[in-house]
Amino acid sequence: DSGVTQTPKHLITATGQRVTLRCSPRSGDLSVYWYQQSLDQGLQFLIQYYNGEERAKGNILERFSAQQFPDLHSELNLSSLELGDSALYFCASSVVGAAEVNTGELFFGEGSRLTVL
Amino acid sequence: LAKTTQPISMDSYEGQEVNITCSHNNIATNDYITWYQQFPSQGPRFIIQGYKTKVTNEVASLFIPADRKSSTLSLPRVSLSDTAVYYCLVGVFSGGYNKLIFGAGTRLAVHP
């Protein structure tokens, strides 16, 4: 158990719909990362938040958005869903200090499997 | 950001030592090298991290030459349960800009 909690574990929805995936990082971790992994594909970095602020953006579609709340949990919102959005969505967290260079490792959740029909 | 190159797949047998090499020619001075393991439908799991020379923990060793343009993950005496995808990442964690990119990874198959 990594300490990172993701809900829901499984989600089936239809094209055009909107879903929200939730992530609770490990206690004390300030940074949250979102990754997408399609079937038999590598992990695609989507976005990173640090203490409520967006810090880095990857290949995140405009139909997708995310935020990190004051209690440090994060949500990934996926809208106007398409068949190709079917994937495992992973959240990871890490302890990252504000000022120092920290080589902390990433702790991944078990993922949310999204199926778009 | 340093790009990494790894073999797409490797095969081994139980009890053998497996070495997976990752190339990262444009690694920056502050970058660390980190390896992750991923089983199907599970989140990646941290294996080992290093900056230079050799790092060893209870599951693996990481060899990094002086020029740091490559690194080798060594798994001693693999078992069937080591069948997984192994990812090499290069980067630095800081409060500022992070964009941790996973490459395609190396799919290791361990055979009886």
PDB file of C-alpha atoms in Angstrom:
ATOM      1  CA  ASP A   1       0.000   0.000   0.000  1.00  0.00           C
ATOM      2  CA  SER A   2       1.590   3.236  -1.224  1.00  0.00           C
ATOM      3  CA  GLY A   3      -0.658   5.454   0.896  1.00  0.00           C
ATOM      4  CA  VAL A   4      -2.099   7.167  -2.182  1.00  0.00           C
ATOM      5  CA  THR A   5      -5.829   6.644  -2.575  1.00  0.00           C
ATOM      6  CA  GLN A   6      -7.655   6.943  -5.845  1.00  0.00           C
ATOM      7  CA  THR A   7     -11.393   6.773  -6.423  1.00  0.00           C
ATOM      8  CA  PRO A   8     -13.254   5.363  -8.179  1.00  0.00           C
ATOM      9  CA  LYS A   9     -11.285   2.250  -9.067  1.00  0.00           C
ATOM     10  CA  HIS A  10     -13.462   1.558 -12.071  1.00  0.00           C
ATOM     11  CA  LEU A  11     -15.723   3.822 -14.075  1.00  0.00           C
ATOM     12  CA  ILE A  12     -17.774   3.110 -17.178  1.00  0.00           C
ATOM     13  CA  THR A  13     -19.401   5.956 -19.028  1.00  0.00           C
ATOM     14  CA  ALA A  14     -20.528   7.034 -22.464  1.00  0.00           C
ATOM     15  CA  THR A  15     -18.980   9.307 -25.035  1.00  0.00           C
ATOM     16  CA  GLY A  16     -19.670  12.958 -24.455  1.00  0.00           C
ATOM     17  CA  GLN A  17     -19.981  12.566 -20.718  1.00  0.00           C
ATOM     18  CA  ARG A  18     -17.898  14.129 -17.953  1.00  0.00           C
ATOM     19  CA  VAL A  19     -16.212  12.362 -15.053  1.00  0.00           C
ATOM     20  CA  THR A  20     -14.148  13.348 -12.046  1.00  0.00           C
ATOM     21  CA  LEU A  21     -11.329  11.254 -10.669  1.00  0.00           C
ATOM     22  CA  ARG A  22     -10.162  11.849  -7.150  1.00  0.00           C
ATOM     23  CA  CYS A  23      -6.786  11.410  -5.522  1.00  0.00           C
ATOM     24  CA  SER A  24      -5.731  11.647  -1.898  1.00  0.00           C
ATOM     25  CA  PRO A  25      -1.960  11.857  -1.572  1.00  0.00           C
ATOM     26  CA  ARG A  26       0.101  10.329   1.195  1.00  0.00           C
ATOM     27  CA  SER A  27      -0.044  12.219   4.437  1.00  0.00           C
ATOM     28  CA  GLY A  28       2.455  15.063   4.294  1.00  0.00           C
ATOM     29  CA  ASP A  29       3.064  14.921   0.547  1.00  0.00           C
ATOM     30  CA  LEU A  30       2.615  18.304  -1.088  1.00  0.00           C
ATOM     31  CA  SER A  31       2.990  17.334  -4.743  1.00  0.00           C
ATOM     32  CA  VAL A  32       0.450  15.441  -6.812  1.00  0.00           C
ATOM     33  CA  TYR A  33       1.029  14.132 -10.312  1.00  0.00           C
ATOM     34  CA  TRP A  34      -1.477  12.736 -12.808  1.00  0.00           C
ATOM     35  CA  TYR A  35      -0.577  10.191 -15.467  1.00  0.00           C
ATOM     36  CA  GLN A  36      -2.588   8.468 -18.186  1.00  0.00           C
ATOM     37  CA  GLN A  37      -1.834   4.951 -19.356  1.00  0.00           C
ATOM     38  CA  SER A  38      -3.725   3.554 -22.312  1.00  0.00           C
ATOM     39  CA  LEU A  39      -3.805  -0.168 -23.017  1.00  0.00           C
ATOM     40  CA  ASP A  40      -0.284  -1.498 -23.395  1.00  0.00           C
ATOM     41  CA  GLN A  41       1.089   2.019 -23.576  1.00  0.00           C
ATOM     42  CA  GLY A  42       3.556   3.865 -21.430  1.00  0.00           C
ATOM     43  CA  LEU A  43       2.706   6.414 -18.804  1.00  0.00           C
ATOM     44  CA  GLN A  44       1.837   9.824 -20.190  1.00  0.00           C
ATOM     45  CA  PHE A  45       2.458  12.713 -17.829  1.00  0.00           C
ATOM     46  CA  LEU A  46      -0.565  14.990 -17.627  1.00  0.00           C
ATOM     47  CA  ILE A  47      -0.055  17.559 -14.913  1.00  0.00           C
ATOM     48  CA  GLN A  48       1.584  18.260 -11.552  1.00  0.00           C
ATOM     49  CA  TYR A  49       0.388  20.313  -8.607  1.00  0.00           C
ATOM     50  CA  TYR A  50       2.400  21.490  -5.665  1.00  0.00           C
ATOM     51  CA  ASN A  51       0.618  22.743  -2.572  1.00  0.00           C
ATOM     52  CA  GLY A  52      -2.405  23.846  -4.544  1.00  0.00           C
ATOM     53  CA  GLU A  53      -0.614  25.407  -7.475  1.00  0.00           C
ATOM     54  CA  GLU A  54      -0.072  24.010 -10.932  1.00  0.00           C
ATOM     55  CA  ARG A  55       3.643  23.368 -11.409  1.00  0.00           C
ATOM     56  CA  ALA A  56       4.068  21.478 -14.634  1.00  0.00           C
ATOM     57  CA  LYS A  57       1.941  20.484 -17.557  1.00  0.00           C
ATOM     58  CA  GLY A  58       2.395  17.596 -19.907  1.00  0.00           C
ATOM     59  CA  ASN A  59       0.260  16.309 -22.734  1.00  0.00           C
ATOM     60  CA  ILE A  60      -3.015  17.173 -21.095  1.00  0.00           C
ATOM     61  CA  LEU A  61      -5.920  17.791 -23.431  1.00  0.00           C
ATOM     62  CA  GLU A  62      -7.964  20.965 -23.187  1.00  0.00           C
ATOM     63  CA  ARG A  63     -10.985  18.796 -22.349  1.00  0.00           C
ATOM     64  CA  PHE A  64      -9.167  17.735 -19.196  1.00  0.00           C
ATOM     65  CA  SER A  65      -8.570  19.869 -16.151  1.00  0.00           C
ATOM     66  CA  ALA A  66      -7.301  19.333 -12.662  1.00  0.00           C
ATOM     67  CA  GLN A  67      -6.929  21.078  -9.377  1.00  0.00           C
ATOM     68  CA  GLN A  68      -5.476  20.532  -5.943  1.00  0.00           C
ATOM     69  CA  PHE A  69      -7.510  21.608  -2.964  1.00  0.00           C
ATOM     70  CA  PRO A  70      -6.353  23.142   0.347  1.00  0.00           C
ATOM     71  CA  ASP A  71      -6.475  19.724   2.003  1.00  0.00           C
ATOM     72  CA  LEU A  72      -4.072  18.600  -0.767  1.00  0.00           C
ATOM     73  CA  HIS A  73      -6.388  16.118  -2.430  1.00  0.00           C
ATOM     74  CA  SER A  74      -6.626  16.483  -6.170  1.00  0.00           C
ATOM     75  CA  GLU A  75      -9.271  15.957  -8.789  1.00  0.00           C
ATOM     76  CA  LEU A  76      -8.880  15.291 -12.493  1.00  0.00           C
ATOM     77  CA  ASN A  77     -11.888  16.316 -14.556  1.00  0.00           C
ATOM     78  CA  LEU A  78     -12.380  14.720 -17.947  1.00  0.00           C
ATOM     79  CA  SER A  79     -15.113  16.152 -20.157  1.00  0.00           C
ATOM     80  CA  SER A  80     -16.593  15.511 -23.613  1.00  0.00           C
ATOM     81  CA  LEU A  81     -15.232  12.012 -23.299  1.00  0.00           C
ATOM     82  CA  GLU A  82     -14.140  10.114 -26.365  1.00  0.00           C
ATOM     83  CA  LEU A  83     -13.479   6.428 -26.888  1.00  0.00           C
ATOM     84  CA  GLY A  84      -9.758   7.137 -26.911  1.00  0.00           C
ATOM     85  CA  ASP A  85      -9.897   8.485 -23.371  1.00  0.00           C
ATOM     86  CA  SER A  86     -10.380   4.956 -22.088  1.00  0.00           C
ATOM     87  CA  ALA A  87      -7.317   4.335 -19.957  1.00  0.00           C
ATOM     88  CA  LEU A  88      -5.890   3.860 -16.507  1.00  0.00           C
ATOM     89  CA  TYR A  89      -5.395   7.179 -14.784  1.00  0.00           C
ATOM     90  CA  PHE A  90      -2.753   7.191 -12.087  1.00  0.00           C
ATOM     91  CA  CYS A  91      -2.135   9.695  -9.392  1.00  0.00           C
ATOM     92  CA  ALA A  92       1.195   9.916  -7.631  1.00  0.00           C
ATOM     93  CA  SER A  93       2.447  12.010  -4.769  1.00  0.00           C
ATOM     94  CA  SER A  94       5.818  12.986  -3.426  1.00  0.00           C
ATOM     95  CA  VAL A  95       7.383  14.960  -0.649  1.00  0.00           C
ATOM     96  CA  VAL A  96       8.787  18.027  -2.331  1.00  0.00           C
ATOM     97  CA  GLY A  97      10.141  20.887  -0.349  1.00  0.00           C
ATOM     98  CA  ALA A  98       9.392  24.406  -1.430  1.00  0.00           C
ATOM     99  CA  ALA A  99      12.941  25.637  -1.623  1.00  0.00           C
ATOM    100  CA  GLU A 100      15.241  22.674  -1.675  1.00  0.00           C
ATOM    101  CA  VAL A 101      16.078  20.324  -4.467  1.00  0.00           C
ATOM    102  CA  ASN A 102      14.540  17.099  -3.275  1.00  0.00           C
ATOM    103  CA  THR A 103      15.036  13.800  -5.005  1.00  0.00           C
ATOM    104  CA  GLY A 104      11.995  12.269  -3.371  1.00  0.00           C
ATOM    105  CA  GLU A 105      10.436   9.260  -5.009  1.00  0.00           C
ATOM    106  CA  LEU A 106       6.935   9.104  -6.424  1.00  0.00           C
ATOM    107  CA  PHE A 107       4.279   7.027  -4.706  1.00  0.00           C
ATOM    108  CA  PHE A 108       1.583   5.841  -7.069  1.00  0.00           C
ATOM    109  CA  GLY A 109      -1.992   4.946  -6.364  1.00  0.00           C
ATOM    110  CA  GLU A 110      -3.645   1.874  -7.834  1.00  0.00           C
ATOM    111  CA  GLY A 111      -5.261   3.910 -10.570  1.00  0.00           C
ATOM    112  CA  SER A 112      -8.756   4.623 -11.833  1.00  0.00           C
ATOM    113  CA  ARG A 113      -9.752   2.561 -14.854  1.00  0.00           C
ATOM    114  CA  LEU A 114     -11.981   4.577 -17.156  1.00  0.00           C
ATOM    115  CA  THR A 115     -13.934   2.877 -19.892  1.00  0.00           C
ATOM    116  CA  VAL A 116     -15.734   5.059 -22.414  1.00  0.00           C
ATOM    117  CA  LEU A 117     -18.370   3.260 -24.479  1.00  0.00           C
TER     118      LEU A 117
ATOM    119  CA  LEU B   1      14.567  17.344 -19.836  1.00  0.00           C
ATOM    120  CA  ALA B   2      16.784  14.352 -20.292  1.00  0.00           C
ATOM    121  CA  LYS B   3      15.342  11.743 -22.617  1.00  0.00           C
ATOM    122  CA  THR B   4      15.923   8.102 -21.827  1.00  0.00           C
ATOM    123  CA  THR B   5      16.363   5.123 -24.116  1.00  0.00           C
ATOM    124  CA  GLN B   6      15.889   1.543 -22.948  1.00  0.00           C
ATOM    125  CA  PRO B   7      15.529  -1.822 -24.683  1.00  0.00           C
ATOM    126  CA  ILE B   8      11.899  -2.555 -25.451  1.00  0.00           C
ATOM    127  CA  SER B   9      12.004  -6.060 -24.052  1.00  0.00           C
ATOM    128  CA  MET B  10      14.258  -8.617 -22.416  1.00  0.00           C
ATOM    129  CA  ASP B  11      13.956 -12.278 -21.592  1.00  0.00           C
ATOM    130  CA  SER B  12      15.612 -14.142 -18.757  1.00  0.00           C
ATOM    131  CA  TYR B  13      15.318 -17.295 -16.709  1.00  0.00           C
ATOM    132  CA  GLU B  14      14.759 -17.822 -13.057  1.00  0.00           C
ATOM    133  CA  GLY B  15      17.911 -17.505 -10.994  1.00  0.00           C
ATOM    134  CA  GLN B  16      19.799 -15.413 -13.527  1.00  0.00           C
ATOM    135  CA  GLU B  17      21.069 -11.880 -13.054  1.00  0.00           C
ATOM    136  CA  VAL B  18      19.386  -9.320 -15.281  1.00  0.00           C
ATOM    137  CA  ASN B  19      20.975  -6.043 -16.311  1.00  0.00           C
ATOM    138  CA  ILE B  20      18.837  -3.363 -17.955  1.00  0.00           C
ATOM    139  CA  THR B  21      20.710  -0.394 -19.369  1.00  0.00           C
ATOM    140  CA  CYS B  22      19.242   3.044 -19.855  1.00  0.00           C
ATOM    141  CA  SER B  23      20.853   5.770 -21.985  1.00  0.00           C
ATOM    142  CA  HIS B  24      20.449   9.394 -20.991  1.00  0.00           C
ATOM    143  CA  ASN B  25      22.992  11.345 -22.989  1.00  0.00           C
ATOM    144  CA  ASN B  26      21.757  14.819 -22.079  1.00  0.00           C
ATOM    145  CA  ILE B  27      21.469  14.297 -18.355  1.00  0.00           C
ATOM    146  CA  ALA B  28      21.839  17.540 -16.421  1.00  0.00           C
ATOM    147  CA  THR B  29      24.125  18.170 -13.482  1.00  0.00           C
ATOM    148  CA  ASN B  30      21.332  18.118 -10.915  1.00  0.00           C
ATOM    149  CA  ASP B  31      19.452  15.152 -12.371  1.00  0.00           C
ATOM    150  CA  TYR B  32      19.028  11.928 -10.455  1.00  0.00           C
ATOM    151  CA  ILE B  33      18.357   8.557 -12.037  1.00  0.00           C
ATOM    152  CA  THR B  34      15.382   6.610 -10.780  1.00  0.00           C
ATOM    153  CA  TRP B  35      14.007   3.210 -11.705  1.00  0.00           C
ATOM    154  CA  TYR B  36      10.438   2.026 -11.316  1.00  0.00           C
ATOM    155  CA  GLN B  37       8.754  -1.348 -11.699  1.00  0.00           C
ATOM    156  CA  GLN B  38       5.204  -1.786 -12.939  1.00  0.00           C
ATOM    157  CA  PHE B  39       3.018  -4.868 -12.925  1.00  0.00           C
ATOM    158  CA  PRO B  40      -0.072  -5.026 -15.170  1.00  0.00           C
ATOM    159  CA  SER B  41      -2.933  -2.810 -13.972  1.00  0.00           C
ATOM    160  CA  GLN B  42      -0.907  -1.541 -11.017  1.00  0.00           C
ATOM    161  CA  GLY B  43       0.807   1.746 -10.329  1.00  0.00           C
ATOM    162  CA  PRO B  44       4.565   1.893 -10.780  1.00  0.00           C
ATOM    163  CA  ARG B  45       6.662   1.164  -7.731  1.00  0.00           C
ATOM    164  CA  PHE B  46       9.964   2.814  -6.868  1.00  0.00           C
ATOM    165  CA  ILE B  47      12.926   0.444  -7.042  1.00  0.00           C
ATOM    166  CA  ILE B  48      16.092   2.466  -6.662  1.00  0.00           C
ATOM    167  CA  GLN B  49      17.582   5.905  -7.188  1.00  0.00           C
ATOM    168  CA  GLY B  50      21.106   7.182  -7.607  1.00  0.00           C
ATOM    169  CA  TYR B  51      23.277  10.060  -8.703  1.00  0.00           C
ATOM    170  CA  LYS B  52      26.662   8.497  -9.427  1.00  0.00           C
ATOM    171  CA  THR B  53      28.742   5.352  -8.923  1.00  0.00           C
ATOM    172  CA  LYS B  54      26.837   2.474  -7.376  1.00  0.00           C
ATOM    173  CA  VAL B  55      23.761   2.222  -5.220  1.00  0.00           C
ATOM    174  CA  THR B  56      22.476  -1.016  -3.742  1.00  0.00           C
ATOM    175  CA  ASN B  57      19.358  -1.842  -1.804  1.00  0.00           C
ATOM    176  CA  GLU B  58      17.575  -5.023  -0.842  1.00  0.00           C
ATOM    177  CA  VAL B  59      16.108  -5.594  -4.296  1.00  0.00           C
ATOM    178  CA  ALA B  60      18.512  -4.158  -6.870  1.00  0.00           C
ATOM    179  CA  SER B  61      21.745  -2.385  -7.679  1.00  0.00           C
ATOM    180  CA  LEU B  62      22.196   0.675  -9.821  1.00  0.00           C
ATOM    181  CA  PHE B  63      25.459   1.297 -11.630  1.00  0.00           C
ATOM    182  CA  ILE B  64      26.200   4.764 -12.962  1.00  0.00           C
ATOM    183  CA  PRO B  65      29.465   5.458 -14.816  1.00  0.00           C
ATOM    184  CA  ALA B  66      31.452   8.614 -14.257  1.00  0.00           C
ATOM    185  CA  ASP B  67      29.992  10.441 -17.275  1.00  0.00           C
ATOM    186  CA  ARG B  68      26.449   9.577 -16.087  1.00  0.00           C
ATOM    187  CA  LYS B  69      25.239   9.230 -19.669  1.00  0.00           C
ATOM    188  CA  SER B  70      23.880   5.806 -18.930  1.00  0.00           C
ATOM    189  CA  SER B  71      22.856   3.660 -16.006  1.00  0.00           C
ATOM    190  CA  THR B  72      22.322  -0.048 -15.460  1.00  0.00           C
ATOM    191  CA  LEU B  73      19.730  -1.602 -13.220  1.00  0.00           C
ATOM    192  CA  SER B  74      20.873  -4.979 -11.976  1.00  0.00           C
ATOM    193  CA  LEU B  75      18.381  -7.496 -10.613  1.00  0.00           C
ATOM    194  CA  PRO B  76      20.162 -10.400  -8.929  1.00  0.00           C
ATOM    195  CA  ARG B  77      18.733 -13.899  -9.347  1.00  0.00           C
ATOM    196  CA  VAL B  78      15.368 -12.997 -10.823  1.00  0.00           C
ATOM    197  CA  SER B  79      12.230 -14.984 -10.177  1.00  0.00           C
ATOM    198  CA  LEU B  80       8.965 -15.293 -12.096  1.00  0.00           C
ATOM    199  CA  SER B  81       7.529 -12.491  -9.970  1.00  0.00           C
ATOM    200  CA  ASP B  82      10.071 -10.063 -11.424  1.00  0.00           C
ATOM    201  CA  THR B  83       8.226 -10.205 -14.744  1.00  0.00           C
ATOM    202  CA  ALA B  84       7.187  -6.591 -15.184  1.00  0.00           C
ATOM    203  CA  VAL B  85       7.914  -3.375 -17.036  1.00  0.00           C
ATOM    204  CA  TYR B  86      10.901  -1.413 -15.782  1.00  0.00           C
ATOM    205  CA  TYR B  87      11.123   2.325 -16.323  1.00  0.00           C
ATOM    206  CA  CYS B  88      14.156   4.565 -16.119  1.00  0.00           C
ATOM    207  CA  LEU B  89      13.563   8.215 -15.264  1.00  0.00           C
ATOM    208  CA  VAL B  90      15.981  11.089 -15.171  1.00  0.00           C
ATOM    209  CA  GLY B  91      15.132  14.313 -13.454  1.00  0.00           C
ATOM    210  CA  VAL B  92      15.255  16.463 -10.433  1.00  0.00           C
ATOM    211  CA  PHE B  93      12.551  16.996  -7.883  1.00  0.00           C
ATOM    212  CA  SER B  94      12.142  20.532  -6.726  1.00  0.00           C
ATOM    213  CA  GLY B  95       9.428  22.861  -5.598  1.00  0.00           C
ATOM    214  CA  GLY B  96       9.542  24.421  -8.981  1.00  0.00           C
ATOM    215  CA  TYR B  97       9.269  22.842 -12.352  1.00  0.00           C
ATOM    216  CA  ASN B  98       8.754  19.113 -12.520  1.00  0.00           C
ATOM    217  CA  LYS B  99       7.707  17.138 -15.548  1.00  0.00           C
ATOM    218  CA  LEU B 100       8.622  13.576 -14.796  1.00  0.00           C
ATOM    219  CA  ILE B 101       8.550  11.697 -18.055  1.00  0.00           C
ATOM    220  CA  PHE B 102       8.363   7.937 -18.197  1.00  0.00           C
ATOM    221  CA  GLY B 103       9.822   6.357 -21.316  1.00  0.00           C
ATOM    222  CA  ALA B 104       8.426   3.267 -22.986  1.00  0.00           C
ATOM    223  CA  GLY B 105      10.099   1.056 -20.416  1.00  0.00           C
ATOM    224  CA  THR B 106      11.639  -2.392 -20.723  1.00  0.00           C
ATOM    225  CA  ARG B 107       9.305  -5.348 -20.615  1.00  0.00           C
ATOM    226  CA  LEU B 108      11.126  -8.099 -18.740  1.00  0.00           C
ATOM    227  CA  ALA B 109       9.867 -11.646 -19.066  1.00  0.00           C
ATOM    228  CA  VAL B 110      11.289 -14.208 -16.666  1.00  0.00           C
ATOM    229  CA  HIS B 111      10.858 -17.816 -17.731  1.00  0.00           C
ATOM    230  CA  PRO B 112      10.957 -20.957 -15.605  1.00  0.00           C
TER     231      PRO B 112
END
